Amino acid sequence: AQSVTQPDARVTVSEGASLQLRCKYSYFGTPYLFWYVQYPRQGLQLLLKYYPGDPVVQGVNGFEAEFSKSNSSFHLRKASVHWSDWAVYFCAVSAMSNYNVLYFGSGTKLTVEP
Amino acid sequence: EAAVTQSPRNKVTVTGGNVTLSCRQTNSHNYMYWYRQDTGHGLRLIHYSYGAGNLQIGDVPDGYKATRTTQEDFFLLLELASPSQTSLYFCASSDARGQDTQYFGPGTRLLVL
């Protein structure tokens, strides 16, 4: 069965520092993968998505993610974090054969220190 | 820009109460979803639908009913609310294909006393 694990519930970084948020997936075959962001008191917004092709995917606001089939991973990165990136980040995998249902990880709460 | 709206934004009810959460999308999407979000669990799928009159069961359906009256409108019903259903509820819509983005509403915060 498909599933997503985000091993870090909370991550704190200094403004201007680089960031990596980890995501491990379980899926039979090649998956479609997503990163969503949830800003305080808002719904989820898409950051980026992966479907078979280039393993490095560019998203909005300077975010990128790299797909690794050998490691079953889809880690999110940003070279220089801004205070406005303070949010909760969710990784998700699509069950392509089942109505585009998404399976979400438990989320990583990012805190940005000045 | 895709648009999904939810009402009410906040709701307080008592144990055993009857609650209806509403969702409307203006994206002309076929698929709609109801999730609940709880700390430590991320988002969990309650029910989903691929069109008016259709309903599919998600991963955490117990205690919830849903109805899709039109392509635009999807309702979540809690007929005997319990404190365990206190949560943040999100509705989303998407097209049919696996790589398509799901667009989320702003959420409804429900408190069951």
Coordinates of C-alpha atoms in Angstrom, one line a residue:
Chain A
A1 CA 0.0 0.0 0.0
Q2 CA 1.1 3.5 -0.6
S3 CA 2.3 5.7 2.3
V4 CA 4.4 8.7 3.0
T5 CA 6.7 9.3 6.0
Q6 CA 8.0 12.7 7.1
P7 CA 10.5 11.8 9.8
D8 CA 10.9 15.4 11.2
A9 CA 7.9 16.8 12.9
R10 CA 9.6 20.2 13.5
V11 CA 12.6 21.9 11.8
T12 CA 14.1 25.2 12.8
V13 CA 16.5 27.2 10.6
S14 CA 17.9 30.7 10.6
E15 CA 16.7 33.1 8.0
G16 CA 19.1 32.9 5.0
A17 CA 20.2 29.4 5.8
S18 CA 19.6 26.4 3.5
L19 CA 16.8 24.0 4.1
Q20 CA 16.1 20.3 3.5
L21 CA 12.8 18.7 4.5
R22 CA 12.8 14.9 4.2
C23 CA 10.1 12.7 2.7
K24 CA 10.1 8.9 2.2
Y25 CA 7.4 7.2 0.2
S26 CA 6.2 3.7 -0.3
Y27 CA 4.6 2.9 -3.6
F28 CA 4.6 0.0 -6.1
G29 CA 5.9 1.4 -9.3
T30 CA 6.8 5.0 -10.2
P31 CA 4.8 7.4 -8.3
Y32 CA 3.5 10.9 -8.7
L33 CA 4.7 13.0 -5.7
F34 CA 3.7 16.4 -4.4
W35 CA 4.8 18.9 -1.8
Y36 CA 2.1 21.2 -0.4
V37 CA 2.5 24.1 2.1
Q38 CA 0.1 25.3 4.7
Y39 CA 0.5 28.8 5.9
P40 CA -1.0 29.8 9.3
R41 CA -4.9 29.6 9.2
Q42 CA -5.0 28.8 5.5
G43 CA -5.6 25.8 3.3
L44 CA -2.9 23.8 1.5
Q45 CA -1.2 25.2 -1.6
L46 CA 0.9 23.3 -4.1
L47 CA 4.6 24.0 -4.0
L48 CA 5.7 21.5 -6.7
K49 CA 4.9 18.1 -8.2
Y50 CA 6.8 15.3 -9.7
Y51 CA 5.8 12.9 -12.5
P52 CA 8.1 10.6 -14.4
G53 CA 10.9 12.6 -16.0
D54 CA 13.6 14.9 -14.7
P55 CA 14.3 13.9 -11.0
V56 CA 14.8 17.5 -9.9
V57 CA 11.6 19.5 -9.9
Q58 CA 11.4 23.3 -9.5
G59 CA 8.6 24.8 -7.6
V60 CA 7.4 28.2 -6.5
N61 CA 9.3 30.7 -4.3
G62 CA 12.7 29.0 -4.9
F63 CA 11.8 25.5 -3.7
E64 CA 12.9 22.4 -5.5
A65 CA 12.7 18.7 -4.8
E66 CA 14.6 15.7 -5.9
F67 CA 13.1 12.3 -6.6
S68 CA 15.2 9.2 -5.9
K69 CA 13.8 5.8 -6.8
S70 CA 16.6 3.9 -5.2
N71 CA 16.1 5.7 -1.9
S72 CA 12.3 6.0 -2.2
S73 CA 12.7 9.7 -1.3
F74 CA 11.4 13.1 -2.4
H75 CA 13.2 15.6 -0.3
L76 CA 12.4 19.3 -0.5
R77 CA 15.2 21.9 -0.6
K78 CA 15.6 25.7 -0.6
A79 CA 19.0 27.5 -0.8
S80 CA 18.1 30.5 1.3
V81 CA 15.1 30.5 3.7
H82 CA 13.0 33.6 4.2
W83 CA 10.9 34.4 7.2
S84 CA 7.7 34.1 5.1
D85 CA 8.5 30.4 4.6
W86 CA 7.4 29.7 8.2
A87 CA 4.6 27.1 7.6
V88 CA 3.8 23.4 7.7
Y89 CA 5.0 21.4 4.7
F90 CA 3.3 18.2 3.6
C91 CA 4.6 15.5 1.2
A92 CA 2.0 13.4 -0.6
V93 CA 1.9 10.5 -3.1
S94 CA -0.9 10.0 -5.6
A95 CA -2.7 6.7 -6.0
M96 CA -3.0 7.1 -9.7
S97 CA -5.3 4.2 -10.2
N98 CA -7.8 5.4 -7.7
Y99 CA -9.5 8.7 -8.4
N100 CA -6.3 10.7 -7.9
V101 CA -6.5 10.1 -4.1
L102 CA -3.5 11.6 -2.3
Y103 CA -1.8 10.0 0.7
F104 CA -0.2 12.6 2.9
G105 CA 2.7 12.5 5.4
S106 CA 2.2 13.9 8.9
G107 CA 3.8 17.2 8.0
T108 CA 6.9 19.1 9.0
K109 CA 6.5 22.4 10.9
L110 CA 9.2 24.9 9.8
T111 CA 10.2 27.7 12.1
V112 CA 12.4 30.4 10.8
E113 CA 14.6 32.3 13.3
P114 CA 15.8 35.8 12.6
Chain B
E1 CA -7.2 30.4 -10.5
A2 CA -9.0 27.4 -9.0
A3 CA -11.5 28.2 -6.3
V4 CA -12.8 26.1 -3.5
T5 CA -14.9 27.6 -0.7
Q6 CA -16.1 26.0 2.6
S7 CA -18.7 27.0 5.1
P8 CA -18.9 27.5 7.9
R9 CA -15.3 28.5 8.7
N10 CA -15.8 27.7 12.4
K11 CA -18.5 25.5 14.1
V12 CA -19.1 24.5 17.7
T13 CA -21.6 21.8 18.6
V14 CA -22.4 19.4 21.4
T15 CA -22.0 15.7 21.6
G16 CA -24.8 14.1 19.7
G17 CA -25.4 17.2 17.6
N18 CA -26.1 17.3 13.9
V19 CA -23.5 19.1 11.7
T20 CA -23.3 19.7 8.0
L21 CA -20.1 21.1 6.4
S22 CA -20.4 22.5 2.9
C23 CA -18.0 22.8 0.0
R24 CA -18.3 24.4 -3.4
Q25 CA -15.8 24.4 -6.2
T26 CA -16.0 26.5 -9.4
N27 CA -13.2 24.7 -11.2
S28 CA -15.4 22.4 -13.2
H29 CA -13.5 19.5 -11.6
N30 CA -15.0 16.0 -11.5
Y31 CA -13.3 14.9 -8.3
M32 CA -14.0 16.3 -4.8
Y33 CA -12.6 15.1 -1.5
W34 CA -13.1 15.6 2.3
Y35 CA -10.1 15.4 4.6
R36 CA -9.6 15.9 8.3
Q37 CA -6.4 17.2 9.7
D38 CA -5.1 16.3 13.1
T39 CA -1.7 16.9 14.7
G40 CA 0.6 14.0 14.1
H41 CA -1.6 12.5 11.4
G42 CA -1.4 15.0 8.6
L43 CA -4.5 14.9 6.3
R44 CA -6.6 11.8 6.3
L45 CA -9.2 11.1 3.6
I46 CA -12.8 10.7 4.8
H47 CA -14.9 10.5 1.6
Y48 CA -14.5 11.4 -2.0
S49 CA -16.6 11.6 -5.2
Y50 CA -16.1 11.7 -8.9
G51 CA -19.4 13.3 -9.8
A52 CA -22.9 14.2 -8.8
G53 CA -24.6 11.3 -7.0
N54 CA -21.3 9.3 -6.6
L55 CA -19.7 8.6 -3.3
Q56 CA -16.5 6.7 -2.4
I57 CA -15.3 5.7 1.0
G58 CA -12.0 7.0 2.2
D59 CA -9.6 5.8 5.0
V60 CA -11.5 7.2 8.0
P61 CA -15.2 7.2 7.1
D62 CA -16.7 6.1 10.5
G63 CA -19.2 8.6 11.8
Y64 CA -19.4 10.5 8.6
K65 CA -21.7 10.6 5.7
A66 CA -21.3 12.6 2.5
T67 CA -23.4 13.7 -0.4
R68 CA -22.5 15.2 -3.8
T69 CA -25.6 17.0 -5.1
T70 CA -24.0 18.7 -8.1
Q71 CA -20.7 18.8 -9.8
E72 CA -20.0 21.9 -7.7
D73 CA -21.3 21.0 -4.2
F74 CA -20.0 18.3 -1.8
F75 CA -21.4 18.0 1.8
L76 CA -20.0 16.3 4.8
L77 CA -22.6 15.2 7.4
L78 CA -22.0 14.3 11.1
E79 CA -25.3 13.0 12.3
L80 CA -24.3 12.2 15.9
A81 CA -21.2 14.3 16.5
S82 CA -18.6 13.0 19.0
P83 CA -15.6 14.8 20.7
S84 CA -13.3 12.6 18.6
Q85 CA -14.6 14.4 15.5
T86 CA -13.1 17.7 16.8
S87 CA -10.8 18.6 13.9
L88 CA -9.9 20.8 11.0
Y89 CA -11.8 19.7 7.9
F90 CA -10.6 20.4 4.4
C91 CA -12.4 20.0 1.1
A92 CA -10.4 19.7 -2.2
S93 CA -11.1 19.3 -5.9
S94 CA -9.1 18.0 -8.9
D95 CA -9.3 16.6 -12.4
A96 CA -9.1 12.9 -12.9
R97 CA -5.5 12.3 -13.7
G98 CA -3.0 11.2 -11.2
Q99 CA -0.6 14.1 -11.7
D100 CA -3.3 16.7 -11.4
T101 CA -3.1 19.1 -8.5
Q102 CA -5.7 19.0 -5.8
Y103 CA -7.0 22.5 -4.9
F104 CA -7.9 23.0 -1.3
G105 CA -10.5 25.2 0.5
P106 CA -9.6 27.3 3.5
G107 CA -10.9 24.7 6.0
T108 CA -13.6 24.4 8.7
R109 CA -12.6 24.2 12.3
L110 CA -15.1 22.0 14.2
L111 CA -15.3 21.7 18.0
V112 CA -17.5 19.1 19.5
L113 CA -18.1 19.7 23.2

